[in-house]
XYZ file of C-alpha atoms in Angstrom:
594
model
C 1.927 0.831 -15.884
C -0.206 0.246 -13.116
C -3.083 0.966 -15.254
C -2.766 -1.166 -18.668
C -4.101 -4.615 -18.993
C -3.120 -6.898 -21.613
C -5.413 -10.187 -22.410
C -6.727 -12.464 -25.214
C -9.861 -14.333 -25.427
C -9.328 -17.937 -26.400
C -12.302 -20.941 -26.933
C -12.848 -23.409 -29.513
C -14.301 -22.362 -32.959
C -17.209 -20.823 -32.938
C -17.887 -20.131 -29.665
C -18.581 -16.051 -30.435
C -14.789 -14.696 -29.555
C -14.554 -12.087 -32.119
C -18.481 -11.508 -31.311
C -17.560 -10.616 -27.830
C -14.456 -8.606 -28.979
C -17.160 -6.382 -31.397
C -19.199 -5.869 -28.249
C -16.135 -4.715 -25.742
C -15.170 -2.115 -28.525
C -18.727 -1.365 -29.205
C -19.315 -0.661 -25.169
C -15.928 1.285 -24.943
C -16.574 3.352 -27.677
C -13.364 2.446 -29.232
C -15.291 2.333 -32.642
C -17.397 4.629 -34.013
C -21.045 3.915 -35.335
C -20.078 4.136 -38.413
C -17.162 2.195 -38.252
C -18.921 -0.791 -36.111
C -19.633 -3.844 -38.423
C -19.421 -7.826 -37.529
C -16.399 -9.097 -36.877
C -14.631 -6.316 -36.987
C -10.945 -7.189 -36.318
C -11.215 -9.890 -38.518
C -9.765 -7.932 -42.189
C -9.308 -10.557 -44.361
C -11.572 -11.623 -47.121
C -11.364 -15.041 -46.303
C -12.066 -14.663 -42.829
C -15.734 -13.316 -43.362
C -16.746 -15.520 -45.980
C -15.479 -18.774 -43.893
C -16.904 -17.020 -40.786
C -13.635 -18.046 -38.862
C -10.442 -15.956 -37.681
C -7.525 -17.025 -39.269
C -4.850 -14.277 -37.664
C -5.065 -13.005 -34.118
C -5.619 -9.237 -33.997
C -4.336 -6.779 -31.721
C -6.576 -3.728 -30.571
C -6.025 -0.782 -27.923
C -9.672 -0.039 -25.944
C -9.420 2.524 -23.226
C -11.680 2.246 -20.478
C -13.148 4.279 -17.433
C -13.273 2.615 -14.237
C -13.644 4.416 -10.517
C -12.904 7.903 -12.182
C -9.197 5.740 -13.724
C -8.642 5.821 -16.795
C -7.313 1.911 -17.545
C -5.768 1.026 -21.147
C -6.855 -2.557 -22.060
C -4.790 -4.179 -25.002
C -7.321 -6.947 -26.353
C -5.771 -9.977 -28.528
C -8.908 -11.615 -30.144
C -7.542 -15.299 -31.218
C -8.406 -18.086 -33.716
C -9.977 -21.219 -32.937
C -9.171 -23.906 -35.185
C -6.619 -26.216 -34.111
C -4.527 -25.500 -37.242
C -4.096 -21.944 -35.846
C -2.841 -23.317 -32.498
C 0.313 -21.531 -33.338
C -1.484 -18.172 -33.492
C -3.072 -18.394 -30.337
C 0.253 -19.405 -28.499
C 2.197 -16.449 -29.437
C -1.035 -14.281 -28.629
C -0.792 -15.682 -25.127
C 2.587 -14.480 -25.074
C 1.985 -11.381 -25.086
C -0.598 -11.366 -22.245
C -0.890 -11.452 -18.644
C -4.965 -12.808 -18.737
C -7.642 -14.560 -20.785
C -10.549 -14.939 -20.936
C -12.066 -18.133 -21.135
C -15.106 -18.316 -23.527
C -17.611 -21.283 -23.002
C -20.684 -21.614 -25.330
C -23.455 -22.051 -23.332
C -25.986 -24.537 -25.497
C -22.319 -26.845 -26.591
C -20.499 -26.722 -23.625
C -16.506 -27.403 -23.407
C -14.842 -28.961 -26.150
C -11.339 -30.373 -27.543
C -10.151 -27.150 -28.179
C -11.213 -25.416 -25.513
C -9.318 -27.257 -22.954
C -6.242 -27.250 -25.231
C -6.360 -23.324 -25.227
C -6.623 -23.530 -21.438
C -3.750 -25.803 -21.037
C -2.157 -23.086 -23.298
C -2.333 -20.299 -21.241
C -1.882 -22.294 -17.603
C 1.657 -22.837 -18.923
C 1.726 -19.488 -19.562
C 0.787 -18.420 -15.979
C -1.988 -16.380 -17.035
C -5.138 -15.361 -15.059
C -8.166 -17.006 -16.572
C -11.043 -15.755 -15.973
C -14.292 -17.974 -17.365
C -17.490 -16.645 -19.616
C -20.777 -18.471 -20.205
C -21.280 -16.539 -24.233
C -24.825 -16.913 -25.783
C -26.628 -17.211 -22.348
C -30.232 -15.853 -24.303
C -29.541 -18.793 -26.333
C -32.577 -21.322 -26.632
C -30.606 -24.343 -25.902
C -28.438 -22.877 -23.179
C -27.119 -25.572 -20.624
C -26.213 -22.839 -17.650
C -26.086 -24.971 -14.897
C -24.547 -27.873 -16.547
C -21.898 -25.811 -18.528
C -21.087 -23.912 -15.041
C -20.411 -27.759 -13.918
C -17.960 -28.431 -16.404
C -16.113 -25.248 -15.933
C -16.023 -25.807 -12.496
C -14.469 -29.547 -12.689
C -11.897 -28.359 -15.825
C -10.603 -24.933 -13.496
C -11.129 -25.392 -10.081
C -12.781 -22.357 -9.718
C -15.894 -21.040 -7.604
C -19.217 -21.276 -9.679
C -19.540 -17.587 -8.614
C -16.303 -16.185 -10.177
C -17.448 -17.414 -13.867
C -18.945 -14.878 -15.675
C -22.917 -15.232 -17.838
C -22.584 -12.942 -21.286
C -23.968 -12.572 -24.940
C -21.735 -11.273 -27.887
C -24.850 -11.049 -29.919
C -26.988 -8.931 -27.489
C -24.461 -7.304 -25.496
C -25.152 -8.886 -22.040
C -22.606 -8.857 -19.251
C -20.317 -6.720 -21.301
C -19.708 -4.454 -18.370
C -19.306 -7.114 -15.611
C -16.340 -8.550 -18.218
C -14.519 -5.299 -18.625
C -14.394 -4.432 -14.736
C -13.473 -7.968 -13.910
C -10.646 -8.004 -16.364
C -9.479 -4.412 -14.782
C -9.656 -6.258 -11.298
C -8.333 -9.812 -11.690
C -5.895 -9.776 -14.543
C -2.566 -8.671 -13.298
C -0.697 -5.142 -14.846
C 2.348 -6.119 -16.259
C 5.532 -6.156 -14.719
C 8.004 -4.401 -16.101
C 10.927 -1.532 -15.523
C 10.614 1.462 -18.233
C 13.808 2.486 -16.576
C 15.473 -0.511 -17.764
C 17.365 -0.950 -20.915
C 14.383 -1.864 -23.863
C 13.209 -5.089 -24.208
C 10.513 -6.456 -26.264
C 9.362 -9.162 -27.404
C 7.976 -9.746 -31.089
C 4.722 -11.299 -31.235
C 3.625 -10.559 -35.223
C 4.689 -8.575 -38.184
C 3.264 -7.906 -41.271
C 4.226 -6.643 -44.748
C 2.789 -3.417 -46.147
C 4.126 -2.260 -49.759
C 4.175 1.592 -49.051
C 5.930 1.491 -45.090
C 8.013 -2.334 -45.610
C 8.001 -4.594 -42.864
C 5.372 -3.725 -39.735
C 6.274 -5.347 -36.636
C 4.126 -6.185 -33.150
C 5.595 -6.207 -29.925
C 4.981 -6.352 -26.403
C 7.777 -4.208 -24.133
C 8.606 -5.845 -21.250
C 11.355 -3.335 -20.108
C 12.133 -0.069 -21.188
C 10.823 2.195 -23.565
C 10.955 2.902 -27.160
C 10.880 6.326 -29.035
C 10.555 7.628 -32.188
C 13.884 8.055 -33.591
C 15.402 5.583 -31.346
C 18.277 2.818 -33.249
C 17.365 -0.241 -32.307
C 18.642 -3.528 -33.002
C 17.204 -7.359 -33.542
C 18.899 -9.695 -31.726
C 18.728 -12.590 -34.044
C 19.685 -11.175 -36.928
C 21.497 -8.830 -34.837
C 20.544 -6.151 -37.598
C 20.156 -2.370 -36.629
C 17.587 0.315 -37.441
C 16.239 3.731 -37.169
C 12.898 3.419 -35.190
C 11.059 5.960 -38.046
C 7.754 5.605 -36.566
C 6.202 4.035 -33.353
C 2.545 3.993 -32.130
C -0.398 1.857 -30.586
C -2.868 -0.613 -32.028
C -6.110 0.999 -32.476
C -8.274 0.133 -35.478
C -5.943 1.730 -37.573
C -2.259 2.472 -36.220
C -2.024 5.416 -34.000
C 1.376 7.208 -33.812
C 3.108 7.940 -30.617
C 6.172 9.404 -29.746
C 7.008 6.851 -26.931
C 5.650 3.115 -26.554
C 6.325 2.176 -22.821
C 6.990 -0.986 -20.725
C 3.616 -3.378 -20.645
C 2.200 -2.052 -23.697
C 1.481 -3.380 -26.777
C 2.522 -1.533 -29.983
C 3.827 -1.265 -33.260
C 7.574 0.035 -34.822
C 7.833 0.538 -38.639
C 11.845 0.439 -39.326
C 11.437 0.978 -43.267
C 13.038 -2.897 -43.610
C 12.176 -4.341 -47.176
C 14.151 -7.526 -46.706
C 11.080 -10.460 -44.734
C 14.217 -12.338 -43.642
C 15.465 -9.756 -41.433
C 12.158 -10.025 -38.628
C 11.717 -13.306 -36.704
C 8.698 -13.572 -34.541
C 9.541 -14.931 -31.099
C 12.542 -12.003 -31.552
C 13.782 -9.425 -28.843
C 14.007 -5.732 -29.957
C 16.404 -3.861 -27.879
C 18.311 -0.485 -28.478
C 21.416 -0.939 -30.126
C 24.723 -0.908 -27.825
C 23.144 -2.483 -25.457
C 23.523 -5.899 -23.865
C 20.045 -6.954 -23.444
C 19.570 -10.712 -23.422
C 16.968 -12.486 -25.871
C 13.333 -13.404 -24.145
C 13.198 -16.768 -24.036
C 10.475 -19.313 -23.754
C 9.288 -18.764 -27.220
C 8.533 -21.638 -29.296
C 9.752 -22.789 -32.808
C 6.962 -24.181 -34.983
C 6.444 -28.055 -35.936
C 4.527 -28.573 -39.186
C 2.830 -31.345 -39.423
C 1.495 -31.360 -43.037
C 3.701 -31.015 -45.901
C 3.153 -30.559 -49.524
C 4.567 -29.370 -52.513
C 3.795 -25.546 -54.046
C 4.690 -24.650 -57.783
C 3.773 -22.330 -60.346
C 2.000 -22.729 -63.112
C 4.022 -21.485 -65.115
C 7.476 -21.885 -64.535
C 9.278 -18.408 -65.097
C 7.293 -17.041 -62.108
C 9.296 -18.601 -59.512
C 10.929 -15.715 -58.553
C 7.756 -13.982 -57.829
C 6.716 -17.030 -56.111
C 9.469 -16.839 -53.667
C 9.096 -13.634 -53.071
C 5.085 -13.832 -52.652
C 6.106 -16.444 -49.876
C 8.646 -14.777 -47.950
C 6.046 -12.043 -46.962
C 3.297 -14.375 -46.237
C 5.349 -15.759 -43.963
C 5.777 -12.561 -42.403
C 2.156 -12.712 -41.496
C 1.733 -16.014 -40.863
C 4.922 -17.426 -38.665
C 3.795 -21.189 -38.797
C 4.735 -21.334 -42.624
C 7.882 -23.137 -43.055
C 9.258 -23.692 -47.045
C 12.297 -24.647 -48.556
C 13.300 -25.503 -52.224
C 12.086 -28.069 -53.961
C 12.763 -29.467 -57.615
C 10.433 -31.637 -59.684
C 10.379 -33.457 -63.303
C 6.800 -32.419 -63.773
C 6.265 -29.343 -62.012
C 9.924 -27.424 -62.479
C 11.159 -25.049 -59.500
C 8.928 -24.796 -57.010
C 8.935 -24.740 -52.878
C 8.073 -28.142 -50.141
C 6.332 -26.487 -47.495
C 5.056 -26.816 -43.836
C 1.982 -26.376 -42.533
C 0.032 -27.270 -39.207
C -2.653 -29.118 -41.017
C -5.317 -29.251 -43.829
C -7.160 -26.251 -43.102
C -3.488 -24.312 -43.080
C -2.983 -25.343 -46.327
C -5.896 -24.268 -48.131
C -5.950 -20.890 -46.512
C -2.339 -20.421 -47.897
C -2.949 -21.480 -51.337
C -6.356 -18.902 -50.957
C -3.908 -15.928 -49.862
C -1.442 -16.750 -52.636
C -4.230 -16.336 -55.192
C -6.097 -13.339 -53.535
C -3.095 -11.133 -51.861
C -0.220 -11.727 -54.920
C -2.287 -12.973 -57.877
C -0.553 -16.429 -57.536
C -2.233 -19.055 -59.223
C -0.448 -22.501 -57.805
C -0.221 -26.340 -58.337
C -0.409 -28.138 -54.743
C 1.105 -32.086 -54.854
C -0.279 -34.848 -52.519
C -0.368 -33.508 -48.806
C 1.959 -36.075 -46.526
C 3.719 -36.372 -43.282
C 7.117 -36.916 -42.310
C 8.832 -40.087 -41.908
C 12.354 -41.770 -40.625
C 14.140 -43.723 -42.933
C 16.208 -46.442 -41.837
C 18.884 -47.872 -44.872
C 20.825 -51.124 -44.266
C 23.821 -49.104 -43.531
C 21.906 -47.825 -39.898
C 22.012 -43.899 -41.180
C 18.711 -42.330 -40.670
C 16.755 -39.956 -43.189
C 14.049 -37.291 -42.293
C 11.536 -38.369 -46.020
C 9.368 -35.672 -46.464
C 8.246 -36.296 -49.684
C 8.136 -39.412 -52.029
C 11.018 -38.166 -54.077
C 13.359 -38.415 -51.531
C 12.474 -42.102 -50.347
C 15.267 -44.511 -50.859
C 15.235 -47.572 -52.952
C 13.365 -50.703 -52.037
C 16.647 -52.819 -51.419
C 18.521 -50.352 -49.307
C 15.910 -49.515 -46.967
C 15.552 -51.389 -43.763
C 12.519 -50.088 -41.626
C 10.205 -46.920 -41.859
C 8.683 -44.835 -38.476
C 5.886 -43.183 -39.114
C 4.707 -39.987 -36.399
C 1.189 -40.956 -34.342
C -0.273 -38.254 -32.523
C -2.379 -38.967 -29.836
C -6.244 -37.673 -30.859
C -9.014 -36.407 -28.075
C -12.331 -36.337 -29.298
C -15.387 -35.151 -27.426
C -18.886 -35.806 -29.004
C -21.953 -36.512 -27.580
C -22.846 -40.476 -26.360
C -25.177 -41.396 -29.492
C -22.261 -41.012 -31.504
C -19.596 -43.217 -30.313
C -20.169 -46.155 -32.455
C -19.601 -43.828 -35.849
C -16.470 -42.537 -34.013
C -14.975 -45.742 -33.319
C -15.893 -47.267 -36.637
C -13.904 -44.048 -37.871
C -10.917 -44.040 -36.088
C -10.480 -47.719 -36.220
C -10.631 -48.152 -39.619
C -7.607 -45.386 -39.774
C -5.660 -47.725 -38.109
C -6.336 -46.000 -34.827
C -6.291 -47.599 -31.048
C -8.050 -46.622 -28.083
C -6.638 -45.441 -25.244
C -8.925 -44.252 -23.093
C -13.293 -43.483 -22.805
C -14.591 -41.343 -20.149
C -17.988 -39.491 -19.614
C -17.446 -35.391 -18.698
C -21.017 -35.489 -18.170
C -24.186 -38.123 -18.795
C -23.914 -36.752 -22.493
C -20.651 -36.375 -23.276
C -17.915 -38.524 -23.703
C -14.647 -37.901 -24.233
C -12.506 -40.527 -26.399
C -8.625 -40.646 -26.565
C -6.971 -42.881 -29.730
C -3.250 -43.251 -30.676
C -3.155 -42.710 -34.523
C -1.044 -42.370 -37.406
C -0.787 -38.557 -38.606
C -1.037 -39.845 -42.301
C -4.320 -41.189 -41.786
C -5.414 -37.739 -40.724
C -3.533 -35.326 -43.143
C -6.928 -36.178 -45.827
C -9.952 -36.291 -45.085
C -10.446 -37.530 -41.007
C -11.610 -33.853 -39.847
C -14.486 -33.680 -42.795
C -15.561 -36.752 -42.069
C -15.674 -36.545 -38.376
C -18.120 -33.623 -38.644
C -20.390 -35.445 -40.734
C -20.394 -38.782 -38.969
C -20.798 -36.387 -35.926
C -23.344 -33.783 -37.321
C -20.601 -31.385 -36.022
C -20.994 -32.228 -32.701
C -17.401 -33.973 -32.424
C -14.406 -31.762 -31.533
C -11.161 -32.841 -32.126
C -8.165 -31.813 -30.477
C -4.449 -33.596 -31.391
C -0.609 -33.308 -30.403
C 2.487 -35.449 -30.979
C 3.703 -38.565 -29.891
C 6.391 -40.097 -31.110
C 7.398 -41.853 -34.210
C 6.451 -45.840 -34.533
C 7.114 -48.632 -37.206
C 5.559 -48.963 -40.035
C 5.100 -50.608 -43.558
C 5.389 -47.606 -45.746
C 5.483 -47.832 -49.024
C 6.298 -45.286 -52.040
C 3.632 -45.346 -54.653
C 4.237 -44.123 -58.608
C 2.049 -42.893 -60.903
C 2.754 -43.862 -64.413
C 1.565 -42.528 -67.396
C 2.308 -44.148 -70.774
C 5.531 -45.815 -68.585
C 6.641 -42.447 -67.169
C 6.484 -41.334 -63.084
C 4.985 -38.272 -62.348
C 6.440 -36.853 -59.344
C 4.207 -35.248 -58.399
C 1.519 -37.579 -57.872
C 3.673 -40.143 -56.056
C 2.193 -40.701 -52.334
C 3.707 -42.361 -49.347
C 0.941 -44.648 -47.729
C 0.658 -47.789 -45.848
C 0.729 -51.055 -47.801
C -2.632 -52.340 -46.872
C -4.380 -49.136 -48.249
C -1.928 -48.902 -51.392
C -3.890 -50.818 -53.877
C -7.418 -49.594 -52.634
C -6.227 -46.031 -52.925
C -4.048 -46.842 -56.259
C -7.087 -48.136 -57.942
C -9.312 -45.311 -56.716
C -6.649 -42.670 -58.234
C -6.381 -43.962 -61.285
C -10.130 -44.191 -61.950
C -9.852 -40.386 -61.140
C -7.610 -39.352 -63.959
C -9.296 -41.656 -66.004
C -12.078 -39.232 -66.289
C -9.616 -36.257 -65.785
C -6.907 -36.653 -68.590
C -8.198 -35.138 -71.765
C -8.359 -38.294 -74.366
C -5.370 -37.945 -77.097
C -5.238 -39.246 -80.746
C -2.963 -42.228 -78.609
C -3.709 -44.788 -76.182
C -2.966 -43.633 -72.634
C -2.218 -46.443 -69.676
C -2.105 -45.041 -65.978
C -1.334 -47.230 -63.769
C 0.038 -47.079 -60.004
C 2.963 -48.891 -59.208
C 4.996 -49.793 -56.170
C 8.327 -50.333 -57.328
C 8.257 -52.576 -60.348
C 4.800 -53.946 -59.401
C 1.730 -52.605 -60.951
C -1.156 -52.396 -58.615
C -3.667 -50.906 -60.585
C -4.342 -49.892 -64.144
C -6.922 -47.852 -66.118
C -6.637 -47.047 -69.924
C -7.782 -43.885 -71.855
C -8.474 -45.353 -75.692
C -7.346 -43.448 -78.119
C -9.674 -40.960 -80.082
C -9.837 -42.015 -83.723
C -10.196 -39.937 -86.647
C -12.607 -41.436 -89.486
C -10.184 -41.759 -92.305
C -12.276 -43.691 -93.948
C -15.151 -40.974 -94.233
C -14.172 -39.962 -97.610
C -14.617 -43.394 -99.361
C -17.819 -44.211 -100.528
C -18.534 -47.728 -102.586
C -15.947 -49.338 -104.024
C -13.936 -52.004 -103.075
C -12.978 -52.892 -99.453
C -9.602 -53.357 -99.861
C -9.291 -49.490 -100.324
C -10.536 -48.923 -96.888
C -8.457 -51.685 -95.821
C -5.580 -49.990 -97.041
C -6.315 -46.613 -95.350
C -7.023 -47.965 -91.768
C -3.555 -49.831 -92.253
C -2.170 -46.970 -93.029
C -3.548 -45.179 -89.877
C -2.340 -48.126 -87.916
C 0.997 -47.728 -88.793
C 0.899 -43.504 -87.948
C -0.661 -44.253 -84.103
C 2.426 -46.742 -83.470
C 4.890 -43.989 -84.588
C 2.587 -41.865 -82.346
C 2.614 -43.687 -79.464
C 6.273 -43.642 -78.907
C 6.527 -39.664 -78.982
C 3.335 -38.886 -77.220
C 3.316 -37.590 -73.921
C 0.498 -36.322 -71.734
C -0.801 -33.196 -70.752
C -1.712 -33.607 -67.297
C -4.531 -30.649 -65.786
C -4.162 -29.274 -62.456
C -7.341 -30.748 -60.983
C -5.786 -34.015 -61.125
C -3.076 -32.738 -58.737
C -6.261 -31.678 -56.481
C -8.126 -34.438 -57.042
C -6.051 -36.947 -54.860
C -7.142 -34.792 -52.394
C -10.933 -35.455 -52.779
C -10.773 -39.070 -52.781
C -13.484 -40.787 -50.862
């Protein structure tokens, strides 16, 4: 054991961490030529056309040092602050990181929220200047900054290049020197902690681990303890590129077990594996997720809601942070209210539906969480507008605020404040890291942010803002439930819960939107937006009109008098039965509001 070393690399987006990761592979020869491409870990689609990680990989590079041979188990991790929840169960499984620092940006929000991630994780962290042989690299100023965040020596912080390949050896032999081995008994009972799992249609449910204790072999029965479920241990192996059996996995490494489950409610991430018979207690110290974001999933067409559920249960074997439960709608039909940790979350998840299971979805209105207060002092957890109570037997509403850090450069300040005081925020705090940079901290309402706040940061910023956020609390409010009607009739679905003083602004905004969006019937159609009885906006689609009266030519007028009466008298009849088809961009659309 003496010889394995297990740590992630962790910065904020873009800051060249799977870069780096192709380069330690690339130097260890753990991939051949052939093999080699950019971002290699990174196997979803979606993850090279966005040019971000959305999953944290796992890879096994062995490595020659003083005539050892050391086994390094490498975790590359996302860095988008909706993947938080990645990166924390990465640094679970590790006894180091490495800190990456770009060189010409310097630290940012997420950066120090990773390191505050693995300091309560007692890691070693061990800091890397990445794209040194960049032209605007800030070496001595970035070294500054590392310096003042860690408390470290300016000489223990490492200069590198992903793209070139500089420094890659320096990394490797001081991760092999200053990251810890793991501790660990293999002659212990087995213990292991799940860190990831992953469905596969061929082998069933694939599932990560770190052992802390013990040792697991192929053959072995071993049980969950959650689920307290038992199974035959029919294969077991490492993490290279592809899965490499082994008979035996020991303590301190990282590997994989495929059991031959079919059932995605059986594995829990954050699980202990043990053998069974055994008393082994559960690891503990592993997190449940919070979602901050929720919104409403559906089919398109109803009848595939059992594939729908079933689509979702092994998504969320890959991705742990997705919470759902069921969910019924007049509009929509059967269909699933789910979790996620933000914006970004939820568009990735709706992508993976439609790429990975052919699952072509209708997302409602994005919103937060709120506490409900009735008259009669019993509290409700409202998660969506459906399940807000009525106007006379509520008493108060808390909304959640999170408290925001933003760090931008100085010439920006006014657009940020401007920003986050128009979303109702309030500022807390405005220091200067450096003569540049400025870091800004604002209480704020989570709704405000759920939308559009991140886009438009980055381009009142020219991406130079980073934005970092975590809980704090739940506050009073004047929340309001506002209803879509069309022709008199609620959809559901497009019902919102937002503050009164935005209501009719955003009312009258949405309803210009379906305006152009509903397709124009052979009926008058009135949308308006409503809070309780009280319309706050309306739009109306006219009716199209056949020419009835193309066919008369001359003649008296009384005959095309008696024609357009006639119509008359078929649109009123028409009116009462019609009812509108309403397209999925119009659930989307709310969305894209400016």
């Amino acid at each position: 054991m003496k010889n394995i070393r297990n740590f992630c690399i962790i910065a904020h987006i873009d800051h060249g961490k799977s870069t780096l990761a192709d380069r330690l592979l690339e130097h260890t020869k753990t991939i051949s030529e052939r093999d080699m491409q950019a971002q290699v870990l990174d196997d979803m689609d979606l993850e090279r056309e966005k040019g971000i990680t959305i999953k944290s990989h796992a890879i096994q590079i062995n490595y020659h040092f003083k005539g050892e041979e050391y086994i390094l188990n490498l975790i590359d991790t996302p860095g988008h602050v909706d993947f938080s929840y990645e990166v924390s169960r990465a640094l679970a499984a590790c006894e180091g990181a490495l800190l990456l620092v770009d060189a010409s940006q310097g630290i940012q929000a997420q950066t120090i929220s990773n390191l505050y991630l693995a300091i309560d994780n007692n890691l070693e962290i061990i800091p890397v200047i990445n794209k040194i042989d960049m032209d605007g690299a800030m070496i001595p100023e970035v070294t500054d900054q590392i310096v003042d965040l860690i408390g470290c020596k300016p000489e223990e912080i490492l200069l590198a290049s992903g793209k070139s390949g500089i420094g890659i050896e320096e990394i490797l032999e001081t991760i092999v020197q200053r990251i810890p081995a793991p501790k660990g008994n293999a002659d212990e009972p087995l213990q292991a902690l799940i860190f990831d799992s992953v469905f596969n249609s061929f082998r069933g449910i694939i599932v990560y681990y770190k052992i802390l204790n013990g040792i697991i072999k192929k053959g072995d029965r071993i049980k969950f303890i959650a689920t307290a479920a038992e199974y035959e241990a029919q294969e077991v192996g490492v993490l290279k590129l592809s899965m490499t059996p082994k008979t035996e996995v020991k303590a301190g490494d990282v590997g994989y077990v495929i059991t031959g489950i079919k059932n995605a409610k059986e594995i829990k991430v954050g699980d202990t594996i043990t053998v069974a018979g055994s008393n082994t207690e559960a690891i503990k110290g592993f997190e449940e997720v919070k979602p901050m974001v929720f919104a409403g999933i559906f089919p398109v067409n109803t009848d595939e809601f059992e594939e729908l559920r079933d689509c979702m249960e092994k998504l969320q074997l890959n991705d742990a942070s997705l919470t759902f439960e069921l969910e019924t709608s007049q509009a929509l039909g059967f269909g699933f209210r789910c979790g996620f940790l933000g914006l970004l979350h939820m568009e990735i998840i709706q992508e993976r539906l439609e790429r990975e299971f052919n699952q072509t979805v209708i997302t409602t209105v994005p919103n937060v969480s709120f506490n409900a207060y009735t008259t009669r002092g019993e509290k409700l957890l409202v998660n969506n507008p459906a399940e807000m109570p009525e106007a006379t037997k509520l008493d108060r509403i808390e909304e959640p605020y999170i408290k925001a850090q933003i760090i931008t450069q100085s010439d920006y300040i006014g657009n940020i404040m401007t920003l986050c005081l128009g979303k109702r925020g309030i500022l807390i705090n405005q220091s200067y890291i450096t003569t540049t940079r400025v870091e800004l901290i604002f209480e704020m309402p989570l709704t405000e942010i759920v939308f559009d706040f991140y886009d438009k940061l980055k381009s009142q910023t020219r991406g130079y803002a980073s934005f970092d956020y975590h809980p704090i609390g739940y506050r009073d409010a004047d929340i309001v439930r506002m209803d879509i009607l069309l022709n008199g009739d609620k959809v559901d679905a497009l019902g919102s819960l937002i503050h009164r003083s935005r209501a009719q602004d955003f009312g009258r905004k949405l309803c210009e939107k379906l305006k152009e969006l509903l397709t124009r019937q052979q009926f008058q159609i009135a949308i308006q937006a409503a809070i309780g009885a009280k319309v706050i906006a309306r739009e109306n689609i006219s009716a199209m009109r056949k020419d009835v009266t193309a066919k008369c030519y001359g003649g008296d007028i009384s005959r095309k008098r008696k024609l357009l009466e006639k119509q008359k008298e078929g649109k009123k009849r028409m009116r009462q039965i019609g009812n509108v088809e309403v397209p999925q961009e119009a659930f989307l659309a709310v969305l894209k509001l400016d």
